[in-house]
GROMACS .gro file of C-alpha atoms in nm:
model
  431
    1UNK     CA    1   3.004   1.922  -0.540
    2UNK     CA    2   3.194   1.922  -0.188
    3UNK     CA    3   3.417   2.197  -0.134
    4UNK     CA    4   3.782   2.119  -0.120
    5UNK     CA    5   3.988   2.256   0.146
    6UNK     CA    6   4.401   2.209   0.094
    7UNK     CA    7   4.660   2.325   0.353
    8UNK     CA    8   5.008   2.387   0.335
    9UNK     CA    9   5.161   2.126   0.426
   10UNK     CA   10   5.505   2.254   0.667
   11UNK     CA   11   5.571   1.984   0.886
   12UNK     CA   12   5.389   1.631   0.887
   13UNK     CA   13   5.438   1.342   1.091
   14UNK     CA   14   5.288   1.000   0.929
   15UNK     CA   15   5.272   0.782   1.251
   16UNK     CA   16   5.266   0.391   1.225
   17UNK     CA   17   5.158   0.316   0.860
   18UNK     CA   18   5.201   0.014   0.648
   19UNK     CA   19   5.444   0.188   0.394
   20UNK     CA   20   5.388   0.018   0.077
   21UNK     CA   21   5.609   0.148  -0.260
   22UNK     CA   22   5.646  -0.147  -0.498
   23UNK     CA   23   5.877   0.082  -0.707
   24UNK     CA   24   6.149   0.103  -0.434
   25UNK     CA   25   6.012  -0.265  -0.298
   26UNK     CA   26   5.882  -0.160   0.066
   27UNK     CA   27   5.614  -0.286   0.258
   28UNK     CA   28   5.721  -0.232   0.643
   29UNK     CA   29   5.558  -0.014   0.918
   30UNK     CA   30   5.711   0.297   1.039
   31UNK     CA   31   5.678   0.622   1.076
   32UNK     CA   32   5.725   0.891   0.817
   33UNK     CA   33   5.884   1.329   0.874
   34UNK     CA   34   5.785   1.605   0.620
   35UNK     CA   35   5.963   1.910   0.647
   36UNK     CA   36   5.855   2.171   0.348
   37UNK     CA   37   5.753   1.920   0.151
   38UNK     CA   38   6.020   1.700   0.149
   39UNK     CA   39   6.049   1.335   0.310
   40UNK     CA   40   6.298   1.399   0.611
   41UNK     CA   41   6.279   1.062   0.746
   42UNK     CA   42   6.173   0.700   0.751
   43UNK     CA   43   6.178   0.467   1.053
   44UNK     CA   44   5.971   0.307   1.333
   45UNK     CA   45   6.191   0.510   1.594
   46UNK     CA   46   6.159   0.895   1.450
   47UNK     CA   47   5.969   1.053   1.690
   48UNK     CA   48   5.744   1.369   1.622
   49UNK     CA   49   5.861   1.734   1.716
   50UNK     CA   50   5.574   2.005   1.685
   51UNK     CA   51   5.485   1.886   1.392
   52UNK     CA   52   5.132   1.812   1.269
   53UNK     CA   53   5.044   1.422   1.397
   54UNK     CA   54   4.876   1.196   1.112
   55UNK     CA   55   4.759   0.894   1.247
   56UNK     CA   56   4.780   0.626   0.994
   57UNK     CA   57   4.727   0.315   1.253
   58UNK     CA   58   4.565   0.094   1.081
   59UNK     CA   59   4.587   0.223   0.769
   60UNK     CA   60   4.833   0.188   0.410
   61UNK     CA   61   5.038   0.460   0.281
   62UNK     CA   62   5.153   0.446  -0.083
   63UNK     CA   63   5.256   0.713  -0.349
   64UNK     CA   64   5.010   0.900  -0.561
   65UNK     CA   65   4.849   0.718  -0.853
   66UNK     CA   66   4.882   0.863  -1.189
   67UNK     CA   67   4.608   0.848  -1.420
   68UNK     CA   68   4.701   0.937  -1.808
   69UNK     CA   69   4.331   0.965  -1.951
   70UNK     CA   70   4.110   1.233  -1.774
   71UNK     CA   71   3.891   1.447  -1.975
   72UNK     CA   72   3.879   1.770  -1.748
   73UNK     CA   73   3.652   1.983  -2.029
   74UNK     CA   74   3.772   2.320  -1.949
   75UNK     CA   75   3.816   2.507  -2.181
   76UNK     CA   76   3.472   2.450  -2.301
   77UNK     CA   77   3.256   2.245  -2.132
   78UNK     CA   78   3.310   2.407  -1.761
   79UNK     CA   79   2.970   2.334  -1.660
   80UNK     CA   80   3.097   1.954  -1.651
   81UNK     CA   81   3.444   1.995  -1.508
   82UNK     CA   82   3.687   2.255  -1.479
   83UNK     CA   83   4.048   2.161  -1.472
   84UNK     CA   84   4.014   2.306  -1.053
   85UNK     CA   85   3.720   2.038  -0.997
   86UNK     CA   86   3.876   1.794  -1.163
   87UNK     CA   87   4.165   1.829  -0.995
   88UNK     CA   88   3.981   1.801  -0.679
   89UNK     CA   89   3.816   1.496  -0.771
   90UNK     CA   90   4.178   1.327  -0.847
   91UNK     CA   91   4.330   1.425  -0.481
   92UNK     CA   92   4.011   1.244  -0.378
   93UNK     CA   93   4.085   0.927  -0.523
   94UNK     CA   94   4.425   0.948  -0.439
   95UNK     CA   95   4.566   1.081  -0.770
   96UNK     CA   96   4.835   1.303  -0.729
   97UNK     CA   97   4.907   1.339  -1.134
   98UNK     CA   98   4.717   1.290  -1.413
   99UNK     CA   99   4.689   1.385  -1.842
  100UNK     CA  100   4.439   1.625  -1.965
  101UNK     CA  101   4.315   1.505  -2.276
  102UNK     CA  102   4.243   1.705  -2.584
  103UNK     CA  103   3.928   1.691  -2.653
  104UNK     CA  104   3.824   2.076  -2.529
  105UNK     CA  105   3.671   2.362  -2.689
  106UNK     CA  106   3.895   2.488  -2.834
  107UNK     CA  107   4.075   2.159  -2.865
  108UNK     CA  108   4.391   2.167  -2.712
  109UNK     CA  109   4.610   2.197  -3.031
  110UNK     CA  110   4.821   2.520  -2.970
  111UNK     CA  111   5.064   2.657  -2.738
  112UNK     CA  112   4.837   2.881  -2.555
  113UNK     CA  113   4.568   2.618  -2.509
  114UNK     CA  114   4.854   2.450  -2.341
  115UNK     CA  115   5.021   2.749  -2.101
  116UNK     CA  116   4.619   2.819  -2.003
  117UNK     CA  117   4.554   2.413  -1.870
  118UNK     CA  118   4.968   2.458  -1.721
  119UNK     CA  119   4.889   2.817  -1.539
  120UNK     CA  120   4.508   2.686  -1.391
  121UNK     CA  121   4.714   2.338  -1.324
  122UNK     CA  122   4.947   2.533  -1.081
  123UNK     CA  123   4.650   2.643  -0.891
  124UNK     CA  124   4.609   2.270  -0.787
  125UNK     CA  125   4.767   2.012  -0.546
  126UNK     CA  126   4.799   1.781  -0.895
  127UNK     CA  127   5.113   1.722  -1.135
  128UNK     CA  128   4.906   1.775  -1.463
  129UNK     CA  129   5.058   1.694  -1.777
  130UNK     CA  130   4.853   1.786  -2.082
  131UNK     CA  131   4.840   1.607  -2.412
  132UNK     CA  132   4.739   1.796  -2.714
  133UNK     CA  133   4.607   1.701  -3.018
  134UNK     CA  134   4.737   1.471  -3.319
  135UNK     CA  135   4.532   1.666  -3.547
  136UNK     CA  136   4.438   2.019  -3.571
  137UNK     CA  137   4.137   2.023  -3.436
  138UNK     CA  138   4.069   1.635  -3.407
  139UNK     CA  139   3.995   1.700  -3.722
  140UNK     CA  140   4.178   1.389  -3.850
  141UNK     CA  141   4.271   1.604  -4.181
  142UNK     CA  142   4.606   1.797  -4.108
  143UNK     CA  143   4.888   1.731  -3.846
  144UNK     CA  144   4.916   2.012  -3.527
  145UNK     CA  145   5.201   2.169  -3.481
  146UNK     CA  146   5.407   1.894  -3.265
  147UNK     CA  147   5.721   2.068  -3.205
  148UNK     CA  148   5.572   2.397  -3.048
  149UNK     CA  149   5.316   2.161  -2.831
  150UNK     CA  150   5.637   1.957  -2.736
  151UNK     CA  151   5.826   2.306  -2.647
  152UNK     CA  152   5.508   2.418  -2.475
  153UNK     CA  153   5.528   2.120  -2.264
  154UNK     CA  154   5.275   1.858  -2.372
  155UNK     CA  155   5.369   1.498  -2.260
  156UNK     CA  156   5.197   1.300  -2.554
  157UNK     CA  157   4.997   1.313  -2.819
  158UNK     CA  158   4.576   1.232  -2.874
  159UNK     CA  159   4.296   1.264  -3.086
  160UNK     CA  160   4.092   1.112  -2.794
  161UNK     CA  161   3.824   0.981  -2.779
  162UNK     CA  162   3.888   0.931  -3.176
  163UNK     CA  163   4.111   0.738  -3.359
  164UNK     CA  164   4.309   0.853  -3.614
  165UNK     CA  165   4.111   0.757  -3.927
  166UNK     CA  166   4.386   0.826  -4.176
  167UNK     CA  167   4.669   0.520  -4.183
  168UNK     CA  168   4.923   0.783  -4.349
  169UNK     CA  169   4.868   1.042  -4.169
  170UNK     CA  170   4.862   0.875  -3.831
  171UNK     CA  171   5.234   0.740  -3.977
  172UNK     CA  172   5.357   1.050  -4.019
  173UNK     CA  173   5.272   1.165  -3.662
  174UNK     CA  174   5.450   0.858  -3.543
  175UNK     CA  175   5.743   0.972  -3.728
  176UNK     CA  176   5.744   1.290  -3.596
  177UNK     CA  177   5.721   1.204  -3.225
  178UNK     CA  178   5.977   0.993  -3.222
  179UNK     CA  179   6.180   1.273  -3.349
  180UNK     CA  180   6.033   1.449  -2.978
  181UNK     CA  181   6.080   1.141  -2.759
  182UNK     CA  182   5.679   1.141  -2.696
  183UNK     CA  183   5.444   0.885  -2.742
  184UNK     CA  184   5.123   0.866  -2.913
  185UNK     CA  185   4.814   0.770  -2.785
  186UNK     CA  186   4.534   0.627  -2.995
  187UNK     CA  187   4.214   0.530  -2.896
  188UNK     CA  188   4.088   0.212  -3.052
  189UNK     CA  189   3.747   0.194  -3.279
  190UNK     CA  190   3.695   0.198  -3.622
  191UNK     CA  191   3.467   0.498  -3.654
  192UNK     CA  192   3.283   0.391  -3.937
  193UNK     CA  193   3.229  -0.002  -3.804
  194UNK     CA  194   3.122   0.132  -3.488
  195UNK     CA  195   2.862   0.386  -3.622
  196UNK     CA  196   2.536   0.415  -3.462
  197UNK     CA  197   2.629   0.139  -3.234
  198UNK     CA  198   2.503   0.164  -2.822
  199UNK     CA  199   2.638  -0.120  -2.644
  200UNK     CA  200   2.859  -0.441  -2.712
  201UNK     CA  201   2.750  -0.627  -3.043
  202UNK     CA  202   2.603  -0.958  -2.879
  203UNK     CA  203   2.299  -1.144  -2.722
  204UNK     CA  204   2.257  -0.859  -2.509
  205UNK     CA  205   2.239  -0.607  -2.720
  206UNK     CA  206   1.960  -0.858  -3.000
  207UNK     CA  207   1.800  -0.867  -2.606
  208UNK     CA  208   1.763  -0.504  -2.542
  209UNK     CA  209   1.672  -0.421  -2.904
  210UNK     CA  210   1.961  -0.150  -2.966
  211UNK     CA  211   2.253  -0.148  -3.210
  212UNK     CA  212   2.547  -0.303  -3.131
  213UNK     CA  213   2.906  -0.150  -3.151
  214UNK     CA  214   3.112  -0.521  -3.291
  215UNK     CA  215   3.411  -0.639  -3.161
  216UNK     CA  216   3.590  -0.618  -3.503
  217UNK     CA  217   3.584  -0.218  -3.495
  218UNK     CA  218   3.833  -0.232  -3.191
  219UNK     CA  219   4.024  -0.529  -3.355
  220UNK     CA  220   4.116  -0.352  -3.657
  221UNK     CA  221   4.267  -0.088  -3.526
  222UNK     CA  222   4.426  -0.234  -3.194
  223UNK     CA  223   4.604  -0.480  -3.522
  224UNK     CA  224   4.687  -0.140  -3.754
  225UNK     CA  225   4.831   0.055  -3.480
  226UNK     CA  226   5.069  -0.245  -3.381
  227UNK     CA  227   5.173  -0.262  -3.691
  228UNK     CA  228   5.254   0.091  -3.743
  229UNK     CA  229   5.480   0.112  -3.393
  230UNK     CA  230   5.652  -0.173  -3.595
  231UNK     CA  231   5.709  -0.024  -3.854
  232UNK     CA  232   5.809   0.318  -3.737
  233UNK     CA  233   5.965   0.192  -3.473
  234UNK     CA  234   5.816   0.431  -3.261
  235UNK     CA  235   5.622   0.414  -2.937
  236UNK     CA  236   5.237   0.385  -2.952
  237UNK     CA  237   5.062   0.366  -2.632
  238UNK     CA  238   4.678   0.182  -2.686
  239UNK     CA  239   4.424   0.350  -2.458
  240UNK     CA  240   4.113   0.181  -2.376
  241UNK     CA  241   4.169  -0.135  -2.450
  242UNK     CA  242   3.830  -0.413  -2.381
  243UNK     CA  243   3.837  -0.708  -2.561
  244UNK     CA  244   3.982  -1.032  -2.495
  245UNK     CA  245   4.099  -1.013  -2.882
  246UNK     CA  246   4.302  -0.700  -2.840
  247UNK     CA  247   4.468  -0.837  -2.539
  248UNK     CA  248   4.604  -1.143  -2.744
  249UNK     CA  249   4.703  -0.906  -3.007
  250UNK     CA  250   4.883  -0.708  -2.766
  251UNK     CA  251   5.064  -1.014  -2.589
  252UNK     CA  252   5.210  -1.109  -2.919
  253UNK     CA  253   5.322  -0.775  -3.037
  254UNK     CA  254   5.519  -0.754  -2.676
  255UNK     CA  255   5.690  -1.076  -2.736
  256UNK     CA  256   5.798  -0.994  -3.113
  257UNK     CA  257   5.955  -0.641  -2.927
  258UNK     CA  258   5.740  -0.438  -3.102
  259UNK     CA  259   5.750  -0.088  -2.884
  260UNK     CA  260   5.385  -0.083  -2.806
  261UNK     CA  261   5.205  -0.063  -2.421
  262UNK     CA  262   4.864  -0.022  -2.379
  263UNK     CA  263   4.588   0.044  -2.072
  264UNK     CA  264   4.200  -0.063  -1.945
  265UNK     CA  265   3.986   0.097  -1.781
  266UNK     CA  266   3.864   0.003  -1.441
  267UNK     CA  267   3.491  -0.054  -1.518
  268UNK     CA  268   3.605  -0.303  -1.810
  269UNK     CA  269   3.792  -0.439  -1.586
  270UNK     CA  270   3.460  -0.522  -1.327
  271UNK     CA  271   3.167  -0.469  -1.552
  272UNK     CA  272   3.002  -0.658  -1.845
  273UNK     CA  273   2.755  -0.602  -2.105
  274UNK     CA  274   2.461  -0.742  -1.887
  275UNK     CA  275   2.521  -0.441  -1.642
  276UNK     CA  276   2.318  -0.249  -1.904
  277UNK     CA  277   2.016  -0.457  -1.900
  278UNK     CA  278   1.827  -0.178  -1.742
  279UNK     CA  279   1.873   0.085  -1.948
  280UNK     CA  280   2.078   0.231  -1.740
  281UNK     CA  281   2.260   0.569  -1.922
  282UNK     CA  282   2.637   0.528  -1.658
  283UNK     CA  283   2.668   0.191  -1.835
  284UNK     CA  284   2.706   0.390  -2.149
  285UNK     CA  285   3.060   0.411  -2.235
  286UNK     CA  286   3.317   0.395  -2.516
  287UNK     CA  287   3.444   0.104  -2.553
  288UNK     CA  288   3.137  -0.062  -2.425
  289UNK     CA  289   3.084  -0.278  -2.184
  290UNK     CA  290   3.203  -0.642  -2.293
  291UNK     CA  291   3.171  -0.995  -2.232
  292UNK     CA  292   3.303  -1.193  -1.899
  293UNK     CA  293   3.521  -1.364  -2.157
  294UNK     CA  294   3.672  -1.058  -2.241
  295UNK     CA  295   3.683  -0.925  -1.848
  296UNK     CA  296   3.907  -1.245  -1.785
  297UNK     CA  297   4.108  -1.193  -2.075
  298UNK     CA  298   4.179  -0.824  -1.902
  299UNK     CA  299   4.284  -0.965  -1.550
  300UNK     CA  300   4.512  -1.207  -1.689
  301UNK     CA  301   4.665  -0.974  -1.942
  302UNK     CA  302   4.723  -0.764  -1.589
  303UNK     CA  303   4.879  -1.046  -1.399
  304UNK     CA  304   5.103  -1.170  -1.700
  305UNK     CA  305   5.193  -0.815  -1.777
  306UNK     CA  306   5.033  -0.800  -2.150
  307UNK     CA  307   4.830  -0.458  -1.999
  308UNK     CA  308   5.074  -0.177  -1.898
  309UNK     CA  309   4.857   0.053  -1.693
  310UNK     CA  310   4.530   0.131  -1.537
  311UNK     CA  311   4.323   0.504  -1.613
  312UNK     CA  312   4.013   0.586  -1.523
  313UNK     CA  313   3.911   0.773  -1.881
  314UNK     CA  314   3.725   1.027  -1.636
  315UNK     CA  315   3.424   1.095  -1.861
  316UNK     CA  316   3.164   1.365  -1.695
  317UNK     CA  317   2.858   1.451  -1.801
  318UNK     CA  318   2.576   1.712  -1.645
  319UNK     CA  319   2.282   1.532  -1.524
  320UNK     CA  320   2.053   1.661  -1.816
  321UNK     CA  321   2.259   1.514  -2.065
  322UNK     CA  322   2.306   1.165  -1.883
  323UNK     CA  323   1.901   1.164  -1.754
  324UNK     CA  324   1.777   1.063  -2.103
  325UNK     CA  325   1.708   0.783  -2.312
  326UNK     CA  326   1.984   0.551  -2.378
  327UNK     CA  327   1.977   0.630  -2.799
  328UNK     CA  328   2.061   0.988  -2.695
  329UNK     CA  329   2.284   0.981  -2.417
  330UNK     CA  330   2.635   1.056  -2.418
  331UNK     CA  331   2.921   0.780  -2.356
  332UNK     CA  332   3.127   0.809  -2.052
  333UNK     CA  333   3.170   0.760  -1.704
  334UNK     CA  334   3.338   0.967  -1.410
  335UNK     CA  335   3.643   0.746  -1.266
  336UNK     CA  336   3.882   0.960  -1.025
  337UNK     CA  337   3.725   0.923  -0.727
  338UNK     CA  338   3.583   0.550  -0.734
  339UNK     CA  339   3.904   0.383  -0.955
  340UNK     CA  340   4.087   0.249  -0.715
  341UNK     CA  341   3.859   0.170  -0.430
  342UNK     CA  342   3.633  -0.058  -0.717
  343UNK     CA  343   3.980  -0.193  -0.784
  344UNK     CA  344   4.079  -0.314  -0.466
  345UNK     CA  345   3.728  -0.427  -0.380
  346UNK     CA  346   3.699  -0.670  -0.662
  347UNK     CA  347   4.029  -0.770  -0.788
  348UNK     CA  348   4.259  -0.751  -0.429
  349UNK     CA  349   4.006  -0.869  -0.192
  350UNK     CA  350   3.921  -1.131  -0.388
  351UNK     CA  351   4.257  -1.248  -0.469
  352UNK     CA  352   4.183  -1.210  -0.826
  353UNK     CA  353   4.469  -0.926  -0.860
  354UNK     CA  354   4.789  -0.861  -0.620
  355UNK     CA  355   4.788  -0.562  -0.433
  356UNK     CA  356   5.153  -0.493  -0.528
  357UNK     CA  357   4.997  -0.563  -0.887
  358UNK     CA  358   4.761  -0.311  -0.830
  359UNK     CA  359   4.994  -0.023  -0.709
  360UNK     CA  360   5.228  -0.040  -0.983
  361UNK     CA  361   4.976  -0.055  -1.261
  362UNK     CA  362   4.833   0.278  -1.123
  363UNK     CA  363   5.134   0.436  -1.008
  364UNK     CA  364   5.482   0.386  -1.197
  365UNK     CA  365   5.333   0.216  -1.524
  366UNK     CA  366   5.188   0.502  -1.669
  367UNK     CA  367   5.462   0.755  -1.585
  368UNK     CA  368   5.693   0.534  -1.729
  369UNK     CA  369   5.471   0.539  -2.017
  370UNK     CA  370   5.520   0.938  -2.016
  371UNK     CA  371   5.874   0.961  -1.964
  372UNK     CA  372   5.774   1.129  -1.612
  373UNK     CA  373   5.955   1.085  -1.293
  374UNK     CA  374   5.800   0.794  -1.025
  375UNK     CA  375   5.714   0.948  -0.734
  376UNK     CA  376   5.880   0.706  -0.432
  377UNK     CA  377   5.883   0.659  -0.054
  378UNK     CA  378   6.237   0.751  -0.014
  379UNK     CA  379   6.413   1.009   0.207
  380UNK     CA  380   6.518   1.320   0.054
  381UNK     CA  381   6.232   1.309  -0.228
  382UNK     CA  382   5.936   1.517  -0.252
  383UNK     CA  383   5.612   1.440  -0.066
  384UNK     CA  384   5.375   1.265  -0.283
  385UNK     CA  385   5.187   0.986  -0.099
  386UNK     CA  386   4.797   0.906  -0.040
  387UNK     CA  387   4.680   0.735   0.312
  388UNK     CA  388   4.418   0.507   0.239
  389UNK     CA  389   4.204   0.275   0.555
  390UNK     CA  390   4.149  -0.052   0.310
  391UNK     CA  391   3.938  -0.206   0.650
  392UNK     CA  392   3.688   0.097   0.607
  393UNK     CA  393   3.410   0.068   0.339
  394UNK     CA  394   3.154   0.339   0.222
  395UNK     CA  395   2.871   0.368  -0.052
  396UNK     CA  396   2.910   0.553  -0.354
  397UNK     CA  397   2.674   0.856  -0.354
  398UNK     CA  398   2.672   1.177  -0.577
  399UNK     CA  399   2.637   1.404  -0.301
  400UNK     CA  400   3.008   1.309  -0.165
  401UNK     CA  401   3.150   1.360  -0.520
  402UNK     CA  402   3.413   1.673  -0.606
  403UNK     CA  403   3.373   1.634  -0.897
  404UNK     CA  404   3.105   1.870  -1.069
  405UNK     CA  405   2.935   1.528  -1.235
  406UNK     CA  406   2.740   1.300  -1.066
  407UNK     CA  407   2.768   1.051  -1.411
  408UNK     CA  408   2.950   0.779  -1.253
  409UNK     CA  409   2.929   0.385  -1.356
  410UNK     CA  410   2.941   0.299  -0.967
  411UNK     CA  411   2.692   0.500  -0.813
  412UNK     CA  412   2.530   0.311  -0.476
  413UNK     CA  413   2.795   0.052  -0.514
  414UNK     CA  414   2.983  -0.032  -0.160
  415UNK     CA  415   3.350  -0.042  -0.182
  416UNK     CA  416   3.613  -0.092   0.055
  417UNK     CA  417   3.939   0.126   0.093
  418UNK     CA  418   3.824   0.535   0.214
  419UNK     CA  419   4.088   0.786   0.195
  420UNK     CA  420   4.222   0.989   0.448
  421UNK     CA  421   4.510   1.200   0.366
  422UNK     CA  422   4.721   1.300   0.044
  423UNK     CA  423   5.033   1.493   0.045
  424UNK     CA  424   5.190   1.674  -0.271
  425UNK     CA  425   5.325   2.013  -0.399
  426UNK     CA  426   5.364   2.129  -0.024
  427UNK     CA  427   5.023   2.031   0.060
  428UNK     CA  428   4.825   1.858   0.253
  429UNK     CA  429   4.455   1.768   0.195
  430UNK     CA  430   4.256   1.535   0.460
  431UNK     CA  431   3.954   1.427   0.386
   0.00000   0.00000   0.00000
């Protein structure tokens, strides 16, 4: 794990970037002032006055991405992630906010479970908003108390990685956060369906001789929970979504007005079933690996709009529990730091995805989603950009990771876009 070094940030001068925010519809060079955090100015003819001198030459400057599915494991699971690593991890990829999910130990179901992930949060350069629990406990069985979580500040509402089993019980929560003006998040997979399953139902998995998770476990309940935010008439966000099925489900639902959004992940956005041909444990996730049907489906329910957001469902795992056989290994990959380079690599630079596309998938869309504010490049607002060189390229290895897992579905892959600077909170990191 690389150490992390943030500095205050007092006064910065951004000098001749490509200034992209699709949210306030720039792309222009200029030149960009930071006094105490704040954006002072914007223009090719500000000049730079004892201030600190960031050369972005070369080089695209954008506002921090927001990913709203990060498990960070602390409390709990510390030796995977703590909410400070994690954190780390997301200034690395460029992430300047991100949701905690639930799933800790304790879960994340009461109002001190909350103020503990707020107070470490405020040790951090990132905006974390935490979502707490549907259920007490993930239990599925009984609802948590949503109007002291709401109070205590959570942003939405998860039984991640599960879905709520329990059709009447899952209603009720709907009916309660719409009372709150927060959104629920349900993962899609029919636990029972998808029982004892490794990879994608298929060829490949007859091939490889494992069990297969099928399609029809994610198309059940993608088709329930639509139905529900129809007939509550409250907001349901989809997380996770990977099959060209769910996406048509989801396209339709949108057209009939039905208040539902929904997000993919990058890897089933790049990746297919046949990546796990060898065995290989960081192709293990939840929802598998699909088909190259169902990758296309994903890009065009991107362009068209059908898919909301992007999140990285930042999954980590210690090495001993990853290093073992496939039948045994956990699901889940590590996303912060690789999301959007992989991203850019194979769906910009290949013309397969707009850049513009891109940045508001991973930047606006899933505040929105929240009900948080969009961070913008706009004089008088707060400081929250990333500085990426898209030219430069650079191989993913564990050893440059900061995050404390090494568990990550693009390890030795070469991607193009290296990070050089974020800004947020009054601080500067440069990697």
């Amino acid at each position: 794990m690389k150490e992390f070094n943030p500095t205050l940030a007092k006064e910065i001068f951004i000098e001749g970037g490509r200034l992209v925010d699709p949210e306030n519809k720039l792309d222009f060079q200029a030149n960009i002032l930071i006094r105490n955090g704040k954006i002072s100015a914007i223009g090719s003819e500000i000049k730079a006055e004892g201030c600190e001198i960031l050369d972005a030459s070369g080089c695209v400057v954008f506002p921090g991405m927001f990913d709203m599915h990060a498990h960070l494991r602390e409390p709990g699971r510390e030796d995977q992630e703590t909410i400070q690593s994690g954190c780390a991890a997301a200034i690395a990829g460029g992430f300047t906010g991100l949701c905690t999910m639930p799933d800790t130990n304790p879960v994340t179901d009461s109002r001190s479970l909350v103020d503990f992930i707020k107070s470490e949060a405020e040790k951090t350069m990132v905006d974390v908003s935490p979502v707490a629990a549907i259920t007490k406990g993930r239990k599925g069985e009984e609802l948590a108390e949503m109007a002291e979580l709401v109070e205590s500040g959570v942003v939405a509402f998860s039984d991640a990685p599960r879905s709520v089993a329990h059709t009447n019980l899952l209603r009720n929560a709907l009916d309660y956060a719409r009372m709150f003006n927060v959104p629920i998040i349900e993962v899609c997979e029919d636990a029972e369906l998808a029982a004892h399953g490794l990879m994608n139902e298929g060829a490949m998995s007859t091939r490889l001789g494992v069990h297969g998770i099928p399609g029809i476990a994610e198309d059940i309940i993608v088709s329930r929970n639509i139905h529900l935010a129809e007939y509550t008439g409250t907001p349901m966000h989809l997380a996770k979504i990977s099959r060209k099925k769910s996406v048509e489900l989801m396209r339709q639902a949108k057209k009939q007005g039905i208040k539902v959004t929904c997000d993919v992940t990058p890897h089933h956005c790049l990746l297919t079933e046949n990546d796990l041909a060898n065995y290989d444990t960081n192709f293990k996730v939840k929802p598998p690996l699909r088909t190259q049907a169902d990758v296309n489906a994903i890009i065009e329910g991107l362009i068209d709009g059908t898919i909301d957001a992007i999140a990285t469902d930042h999954a980590p795992f210690s090495p001993e529990e990853k290093q073992v056989e496939i039948l045994v290994a956990p699901f889940g990959s590590t996303g912060l730091e690789t999301a959007f380079p992989a991203l850019f690599t194979h769906l910009v630079r290949t013309s397969r995805l707009s850049f513009e596309h891109l940045l508001e998938k991973m930047i606006a869309a899933p505040r929105k989603i929240l009900n948080l504010e969009v961070p913008q490049l706009r004089k008088g607002n707060n400081a929250n950009l990333c500085i990426w060189d898209l030219s430069a390229f650079r191989t993913v290895v564990p050893d440059e990771f900061y995050s404390r897992s090494r568990n990550s579905i693009f390890l030795t892959a070469t991607m193009y876009g290296v990070i050089k600077a974020v800004i947020n909170k009054k601080h500067i990191w440069n990697a």
